[in-house]
PDB file of C-alpha atoms and ligand atoms in Angstrom:
ATOM      1  CA  MET A   1      17.569 -12.396 -11.575  1.00  0.00           C
ATOM      2  CA  ALA A   2      13.885 -13.673 -11.514  1.00  0.00           C
ATOM      3  CA  SER A   3      11.257 -11.914 -13.306  1.00  0.00           C
ATOM      4  CA  ARG A   4      11.014  -8.679 -11.645  1.00  0.00           C
ATOM      5  CA  LYS A   5       7.790  -7.249 -13.663  1.00  0.00           C
ATOM      6  CA  LEU A   6       4.182  -6.090 -12.385  1.00  0.00           C
ATOM      7  CA  ALA A   7       1.513  -5.483 -14.212  1.00  0.00           C
ATOM      8  CA  ILE A   8      -0.952  -2.985 -12.474  1.00  0.00           C
ATOM      9  CA  LEU A   9      -4.861  -3.417 -12.963  1.00  0.00           C
ATOM     10  CA  LEU A  10      -7.494  -0.285 -11.665  1.00  0.00           C
ATOM     11  CA  SER A  11     -10.757   1.411 -12.208  1.00  0.00           C
ATOM     12  CA  GLY A  12     -10.027   4.784 -10.993  1.00  0.00           C
ATOM     13  CA  ARG A  13      -7.763   8.151 -10.242  1.00  0.00           C
ATOM     14  CA  GLY A  14      -4.798   5.613  -9.831  1.00  0.00           C
ATOM     15  CA  SER A  15      -2.808   6.806  -7.720  1.00  0.00           C
ATOM     16  CA  ASN A  16      -1.205   3.620  -6.276  1.00  0.00           C
ATOM     17  CA  PHE A  17      -0.045   3.104  -9.467  1.00  0.00           C
ATOM     18  CA  VAL A  18       1.191   6.623  -9.846  1.00  0.00           C
ATOM     19  CA  ALA A  19       2.921   6.265  -6.418  1.00  0.00           C
ATOM     20  CA  ILE A  20       4.628   2.856  -7.276  1.00  0.00           C
ATOM     21  CA  HIS A  21       5.991   4.420 -10.585  1.00  0.00           C
ATOM     22  CA  GLU A  22       7.797   6.826  -9.113  1.00  0.00           C
ATOM     23  CA  ALA A  23       9.216   4.175  -6.138  1.00  0.00           C
ATOM     24  CA  ILE A  24      10.454   2.469  -9.189  1.00  0.00           C
ATOM     25  CA  ARG A  25      11.828   5.957 -10.204  1.00  0.00           C
ATOM     26  CA  ARG A  26      13.419   6.802  -7.140  1.00  0.00           C
ATOM     27  CA  GLY A  27      15.184   3.493  -7.336  1.00  0.00           C
ATOM     28  CA  ASP A  28      13.951   2.754  -3.890  1.00  0.00           C
ATOM     29  CA  LEU A  29      11.922   0.083  -6.075  1.00  0.00           C
ATOM     30  CA  VAL A  30      14.120  -2.319  -8.639  1.00  0.00           C
ATOM     31  CA  ALA A  31      11.320  -3.474 -10.630  1.00  0.00           C
ATOM     32  CA  GLU A  32       9.683  -3.049 -14.107  1.00  0.00           C
ATOM     33  CA  ILE A  33       6.116  -2.036 -14.960  1.00  0.00           C
ATOM     34  CA  CYS A  34       4.716  -4.101 -17.777  1.00  0.00           C
ATOM     35  CA  CYS A  35       1.389  -2.946 -17.683  1.00  0.00           C
ATOM     36  CA  VAL A  36      -1.290  -1.320 -17.209  1.00  0.00           C
ATOM     37  CA  ILE A  37      -5.043  -3.077 -17.320  1.00  0.00           C
ATOM     38  CA  SER A  38      -8.159  -1.314 -16.732  1.00  0.00           C
ATOM     39  CA  ASN A  39     -11.833  -1.799 -16.193  1.00  0.00           C
ATOM     40  CA  VAL A  40     -12.917   1.410 -17.326  1.00  0.00           C
ATOM     41  CA  PRO A  41     -11.862   2.786 -20.096  1.00  0.00           C
ATOM     42  CA  ASP A  42     -12.002   6.229 -19.124  1.00  0.00           C
ATOM     43  CA  ALA A  43     -10.108   5.440 -15.633  1.00  0.00           C
ATOM     44  CA  ALA A  44      -7.365   8.448 -14.764  1.00  0.00           C
ATOM     45  CA  GLY A  45      -5.120   5.652 -13.730  1.00  0.00           C
ATOM     46  CA  LEU A  46      -4.982   4.608 -17.885  1.00  0.00           C
ATOM     47  CA  ALA A  47      -3.763   8.294 -18.973  1.00  0.00           C
ATOM     48  CA  ARG A  48      -1.540   9.040 -15.923  1.00  0.00           C
ATOM     49  CA  ALA A  49       0.309   5.452 -17.706  1.00  0.00           C
ATOM     50  CA  ARG A  50       0.030   5.800 -20.996  1.00  0.00           C
ATOM     51  CA  GLU A  51       1.472  10.012 -20.528  1.00  0.00           C
ATOM     52  CA  PHE A  52       4.418   7.888 -19.492  1.00  0.00           C
ATOM     53  CA  GLY A  53       4.553   5.713 -21.761  1.00  0.00           C
ATOM     54  CA  LEU A  54       3.775   2.766 -20.243  1.00  0.00           C
ATOM     55  CA  ASN A  55       2.039  -0.492 -22.063  1.00  0.00           C
ATOM     56  CA  ALA A  56      -1.882   1.011 -20.881  1.00  0.00           C
ATOM     57  CA  VAL A  57      -4.274  -1.157 -22.362  1.00  0.00           C
ATOM     58  CA  SER A  58      -8.159  -0.793 -21.620  1.00  0.00           C
ATOM     59  CA  LEU A  59     -10.035  -3.947 -21.455  1.00  0.00           C
ATOM     60  CA  PRO A  60     -13.601  -2.852 -20.318  1.00  0.00           C
ATOM     61  CA  SER A  61     -15.534  -5.664 -18.306  1.00  0.00           C
ATOM     62  CA  ARG A  62     -19.069  -4.047 -18.710  1.00  0.00           C
ATOM     63  CA  GLY A  63     -22.261  -6.672 -19.492  1.00  0.00           C
ATOM     64  CA  LEU A  64     -19.191 -10.098 -19.611  1.00  0.00           C
ATOM     65  CA  GLU A  65     -19.199 -12.917 -16.333  1.00  0.00           C
ATOM     66  CA  ARG A  66     -17.025 -12.477 -14.180  1.00  0.00           C
ATOM     67  CA  VAL A  67     -15.726 -15.909 -15.184  1.00  0.00           C
ATOM     68  CA  GLN A  68     -15.848 -14.368 -18.871  1.00  0.00           C
ATOM     69  CA  TYR A  69     -13.488 -11.353 -17.895  1.00  0.00           C
ATOM     70  CA  ASP A  70     -11.023 -13.137 -15.173  1.00  0.00           C
ATOM     71  CA  ARG A  71      -9.932 -15.265 -19.434  1.00  0.00           C
ATOM     72  CA  LEU A  72      -9.875 -11.695 -21.180  1.00  0.00           C
ATOM     73  CA  LEU A  73      -7.604 -10.829 -18.411  1.00  0.00           C
ATOM     74  CA  LEU A  74      -5.417 -13.734 -18.585  1.00  0.00           C
ATOM     75  CA  GLU A  75      -5.318 -13.548 -22.467  1.00  0.00           C
ATOM     76  CA  THR A  76      -4.015  -9.911 -22.211  1.00  0.00           C
ATOM     77  CA  LEU A  77      -1.942 -10.498 -19.284  1.00  0.00           C
ATOM     78  CA  ARG A  78       0.087 -13.550 -20.837  1.00  0.00           C
ATOM     79  CA  PRO A  79       2.601 -11.923 -23.323  1.00  0.00           C
ATOM     80  CA  TYR A  80       3.859  -9.335 -20.050  1.00  0.00           C
ATOM     81  CA  SER A  81       4.649 -11.834 -18.487  1.00  0.00           C
ATOM     82  CA  PRO A  82       4.384 -10.284 -15.447  1.00  0.00           C
ATOM     83  CA  ALA A  83       5.665 -11.720 -12.007  1.00  0.00           C
ATOM     84  CA  ILE A  84       3.201  -9.491  -9.707  1.00  0.00           C
ATOM     85  CA  VAL A  85      -0.081  -8.696 -11.139  1.00  0.00           C
ATOM     86  CA  CYS A  86      -1.340  -5.461  -8.243  1.00  0.00           C
ATOM     87  CA  LEU A  87      -4.316  -4.326  -7.395  1.00  0.00           C
ATOM     88  CA  ALA A  88      -4.415  -0.946  -7.815  1.00  0.00           C
ATOM     89  CA  GLY A  89      -7.874   0.781  -6.920  1.00  0.00           C
ATOM     90  CA  PHE A  90      -9.320  -2.335  -8.965  1.00  0.00           C
ATOM     91  CA  MET A  91     -13.513  -2.773  -7.996  1.00  0.00           C
ATOM     92  CA  ARG A  92     -13.137  -6.503  -9.505  1.00  0.00           C
ATOM     93  CA  VAL A  93     -13.216  -9.425  -7.343  1.00  0.00           C
ATOM     94  CA  LEU A  94     -10.614 -12.551  -8.954  1.00  0.00           C
ATOM     95  CA  SER A  95     -12.080 -15.374 -10.346  1.00  0.00           C
ATOM     96  CA  PRO A  96     -10.006 -18.438  -9.020  1.00  0.00           C
ATOM     97  CA  VAL A  97      -9.751 -19.257 -12.391  1.00  0.00           C
ATOM     98  CA  PHE A  98      -7.960 -15.762 -12.817  1.00  0.00           C
ATOM     99  CA  LEU A  99      -5.856 -16.272  -8.331  1.00  0.00           C
ATOM    100  CA  ASN A 100      -4.524 -19.599 -10.362  1.00  0.00           C
ATOM    101  CA  GLU A 101      -2.734 -18.673 -12.394  1.00  0.00           C
ATOM    102  CA  TYR A 102      -0.382 -16.931 -10.423  1.00  0.00           C
ATOM    103  CA  PRO A 103      -1.113 -18.223  -6.964  1.00  0.00           C
ATOM    104  CA  GLY A 104       0.250 -16.069  -4.083  1.00  0.00           C
ATOM    105  CA  ARG A 105       1.595 -13.818  -6.899  1.00  0.00           C
ATOM    106  CA  VAL A 106      -1.442 -11.151  -7.001  1.00  0.00           C
ATOM    107  CA  LEU A 107      -0.548  -7.647  -4.355  1.00  0.00           C
ATOM    108  CA  ASN A 108      -4.344  -5.151  -3.274  1.00  0.00           C
ATOM    109  CA  ILE A 109      -5.315  -2.043  -0.738  1.00  0.00           C
ATOM    110  CA  HIS A 110      -7.466  -1.651   0.982  1.00  0.00           C
ATOM    111  CA  PRO A 111      -8.095   1.414   2.903  1.00  0.00           C
ATOM    112  CA  ALA A 112      -8.223  -0.348   6.047  1.00  0.00           C
ATOM    113  CA  LEU A 113      -6.867  -2.227   8.584  1.00  0.00           C
ATOM    114  CA  LEU A 114      -8.449  -5.826   7.759  1.00  0.00           C
ATOM    115  CA  PRO A 115     -10.332  -7.771   8.357  1.00  0.00           C
ATOM    116  CA  SER A 116     -11.690  -4.970  10.179  1.00  0.00           C
ATOM    117  CA  PHE A 117     -14.179  -2.988   7.032  1.00  0.00           C
ATOM    118  CA  PRO A 118     -13.986  -4.715   3.735  1.00  0.00           C
ATOM    119  CA  GLY A 119     -15.363  -3.379   0.873  1.00  0.00           C
ATOM    120  CA  LEU A 120     -16.247   0.112  -0.338  1.00  0.00           C
ATOM    121  CA  HIS A 121     -16.083   2.601   1.470  1.00  0.00           C
ATOM    122  CA  ALA A 122     -13.667   1.701   4.042  1.00  0.00           C
ATOM    123  CA  GLN A 123     -13.067   4.805   5.635  1.00  0.00           C
ATOM    124  CA  ARG A 124     -16.633   5.749   6.081  1.00  0.00           C
ATOM    125  CA  GLN A 125     -17.371   2.234   7.964  1.00  0.00           C
ATOM    126  CA  ALA A 126     -14.762   2.729  10.112  1.00  0.00           C
ATOM    127  CA  LEU A 127     -16.162   6.634  11.339  1.00  0.00           C
ATOM    128  CA  GLU A 128     -19.245   5.280  11.706  1.00  0.00           C
ATOM    129  CA  TYR A 129     -18.081   1.766  13.947  1.00  0.00           C
ATOM    130  CA  GLY A 130     -15.972   5.038  15.373  1.00  0.00           C
ATOM    131  CA  VAL A 131     -13.153   3.531  16.124  1.00  0.00           C
ATOM    132  CA  LYS A 132      -9.808   4.854  17.253  1.00  0.00           C
ATOM    133  CA  VAL A 133      -7.380   3.750  14.774  1.00  0.00           C
ATOM    134  CA  SER A 134      -7.214   3.183  11.420  1.00  0.00           C
ATOM    135  CA  GLY A 135      -5.517   2.742   8.185  1.00  0.00           C
ATOM    136  CA  CYS A 136      -4.033   1.143   5.622  1.00  0.00           C
ATOM    137  CA  THR A 137      -3.722  -3.085   4.005  1.00  0.00           C
ATOM    138  CA  VAL A 138      -1.278  -4.278   1.543  1.00  0.00           C
ATOM    139  CA  HIS A 139      -2.721  -8.371   1.534  1.00  0.00           C
ATOM    140  CA  LEU A 140      -2.066 -11.059  -1.203  1.00  0.00           C
ATOM    141  CA  VAL A 141      -5.924 -12.185  -3.070  1.00  0.00           C
ATOM    142  CA  ASP A 142      -7.755 -14.563  -2.266  1.00  0.00           C
ATOM    143  CA  GLU A 143     -10.847 -15.517  -3.887  1.00  0.00           C
ATOM    144  CA  GLY A 144     -13.166 -13.226  -0.596  1.00  0.00           C
ATOM    145  CA  MET A 145     -13.611  -9.288  -0.887  1.00  0.00           C
ATOM    146  CA  ASP A 146     -10.972  -8.046   0.706  1.00  0.00           C
ATOM    147  CA  THR A 147      -9.059 -11.238   2.186  1.00  0.00           C
ATOM    148  CA  GLY A 148      -5.953 -13.307   1.797  1.00  0.00           C
ATOM    149  CA  PRO A 149      -2.812 -12.948   3.740  1.00  0.00           C
ATOM    150  CA  ILE A 150      -2.413  -9.938   5.462  1.00  0.00           C
ATOM    151  CA  LEU A 151       1.246  -8.020   4.110  1.00  0.00           C
ATOM    152  CA  LEU A 152       1.942  -4.840   6.091  1.00  0.00           C
ATOM    153  CA  GLN A 153      -0.433  -2.434   7.515  1.00  0.00           C
ATOM    154  CA  ARG A 154       0.376   0.355   8.872  1.00  0.00           C
ATOM    155  CA  ALA A 155      -1.432   2.226  11.245  1.00  0.00           C
ATOM    156  CA  VAL A 156      -3.942   5.845  11.362  1.00  0.00           C
ATOM    157  CA  GLU A 157      -4.958   7.548  13.876  1.00  0.00           C
ATOM    158  CA  VAL A 158      -8.753   9.087  13.758  1.00  0.00           C
ATOM    159  CA  ILE A 159      -8.471  12.843  15.243  1.00  0.00           C
ATOM    160  CA  GLU A 160     -10.590  15.571  17.099  1.00  0.00           C
ATOM    161  CA  GLY A 161     -13.030  15.941  14.157  1.00  0.00           C
ATOM    162  CA  GLU A 162     -12.248  13.894  11.001  1.00  0.00           C
ATOM    163  CA  THR A 163     -14.673  12.981   8.221  1.00  0.00           C
ATOM    164  CA  GLU A 164     -14.785  10.990   6.450  1.00  0.00           C
ATOM    165  CA  GLU A 165     -12.009  12.848   3.670  1.00  0.00           C
ATOM    166  CA  SER A 166      -9.718  14.224   5.264  1.00  0.00           C
ATOM    167  CA  LEU A 167      -9.005  10.244   7.193  1.00  0.00           C
ATOM    168  CA  SER A 168      -9.117   9.703   2.971  1.00  0.00           C
ATOM    169  CA  ALA A 169      -6.418  11.358   2.846  1.00  0.00           C
ATOM    170  CA  ARG A 170      -3.965  10.745   5.408  1.00  0.00           C
ATOM    171  CA  ILE A 171      -5.150   6.996   5.076  1.00  0.00           C
ATOM    172  CA  LEU A 172      -3.801   7.557   0.814  1.00  0.00           C
ATOM    173  CA  LYS A 173      -0.413   9.150   1.786  1.00  0.00           C
ATOM    174  CA  GLN A 174       0.463   5.666   3.987  1.00  0.00           C
ATOM    175  CA  GLU A 175      -0.593   3.102   1.222  1.00  0.00           C
ATOM    176  CA  HIS A 176       1.660   5.058  -1.390  1.00  0.00           C
ATOM    177  CA  ASP A 177       4.737   5.153   0.737  1.00  0.00           C
ATOM    178  CA  LEU A 178       3.435   1.471   2.102  1.00  0.00           C
ATOM    179  CA  TYR A 179       2.040  -0.333  -1.515  1.00  0.00           C
ATOM    180  CA  TRP A 180       5.958  -0.345  -3.171  1.00  0.00           C
ATOM    181  CA  ARG A 181       7.033  -1.872   0.473  1.00  0.00           C
ATOM    182  CA  ALA A 182       5.174  -5.052   0.315  1.00  0.00           C
ATOM    183  CA  ILE A 183       5.568  -5.188  -3.704  1.00  0.00           C
ATOM    184  CA  ALA A 184       9.326  -5.718  -2.296  1.00  0.00           C
ATOM    185  CA  LEU A 185       8.988  -7.893   0.088  1.00  0.00           C
ATOM    186  CA  VAL A 186       6.957 -10.590  -1.860  1.00  0.00           C
ATOM    187  CA  LEU A 187       9.603 -10.094  -5.087  1.00  0.00           C
ATOM    188  CA  ALA A 188      12.530 -10.583  -2.057  1.00  0.00           C
ATOM    189  CA  ARG A 189      10.883 -13.715  -0.952  1.00  0.00           C
ATOM    190  CA  LEU A 190       9.935 -15.455  -4.584  1.00  0.00           C
ATOM    191  CA  GLU A 191      13.314 -14.580  -5.520  1.00  0.00           C
ATOM    192  CA  ALA A 192      13.963 -16.765  -2.800  1.00  0.00           C
ATOM    193  CA  GLY A 193      12.547 -18.969  -4.425  1.00  0.00           C
ATOM    194  CA  SER A 194       8.688 -19.973  -2.200  1.00  0.00           C
ATOM    195  CA  GLU A 195       5.242 -18.970  -2.786  1.00  0.00           C
ATOM    196  CA  ALA A 196       4.690 -15.173  -1.789  1.00  0.00           C
ATOM    197  CA  GLY A 197       2.174 -16.039   1.038  1.00  0.00           C
ATOM    198  CA  ALA A 198       3.305 -19.653   2.142  1.00  0.00           C
ATOM    199  CA  GLY A 199       4.793 -18.998   5.249  1.00  0.00           C
ATOM    200  CA  LEU A 200       5.591 -14.660   5.378  1.00  0.00           C
ATOM    201  CA  ARG A 201       6.343 -13.021   8.494  1.00  0.00           C
ATOM    202  CA  VAL A 202       6.866  -9.097   8.038  1.00  0.00           C
TER     203      VAL A 202
HETATM  204  C1  LIG B 301      -7.579   2.904  -2.205  1.00  0.00           C
HETATM  205  O1  LIG B 301      -7.823   3.703  -1.410  1.00  0.00           O
HETATM  206  C2  LIG B 301      -7.151   2.321  -2.295  1.00  0.00           C
HETATM  207  O2  LIG B 301      -6.670   1.014  -1.308  1.00  0.00           O
HETATM  208  C3  LIG B 301      -9.271   0.871  -2.756  1.00  0.00           C
HETATM  209  O3  LIG B 301      -8.301   2.441  -3.956  1.00  0.00           O
HETATM  210  C4  LIG B 301      -8.668   2.691  -4.151  1.00  0.00           C
HETATM  211  C5  LIG B 301      -8.099   3.672  -5.104  1.00  0.00           C
HETATM  212  O4  LIG B 301      -7.069   4.683  -5.459  1.00  0.00           O
HETATM  213  N1  LIG B 301      -8.696  -0.217  -2.924  1.00  0.00           N
HETATM  214  P1  LIG B 301      -6.260   4.250  -6.431  1.00  0.00           P
HETATM  215  O5  LIG B 301      -7.491   4.797  -7.704  1.00  0.00           O
HETATM  216  O6  LIG B 301      -4.981   3.970  -5.877  1.00  0.00           O
HETATM  217  O7  LIG B 301      -6.123   6.756  -6.227  1.00  0.00           O
END
């Protein structure tokens, strides 16, 4: 069997990381988290990774140029040899220097139905626009901000009296059930011997 090692990159709370970890624990996702790396040293997600006994690495990005940081990230990841890199609330855009090392193997989750509402505060953007349906997206990462081939999406209806907080919470619940499924898809693709992005239809 090909490697099923996942590297997780995060910057904050880490609830998506925890959901992936739980899917593995339940046996829904056959994979192994080889490391969790955070560019924010006191990220709650990093503390959770330590509690779980995972390799948890603090790699501060403050003051570093984008490419400089991405090189550092590549060096840090190399010994863990991940099959897939999962961005889970990682608040940085990756450069081609990084992405070229993991073609079709870097995933991200976003709390909106891309290509609508990329960037920060996606739930607020959706509410302010007045959409009746929003949701979440797992996609392969390219050089853009929340762009790249879509792997899976889940729709969430906007209900009467919705606030940014209530919509975010309902979307987050769906995120937690979606990310591991997209990871499973990409792992299956990689095992079948094709780049995940090539002709993927799900
Ligand atoms: C999630 O809403 C995710 O879609 C976005 O950042 C948030 C991270 O939340 N990219 P968490 O750190 O996984 O709890």
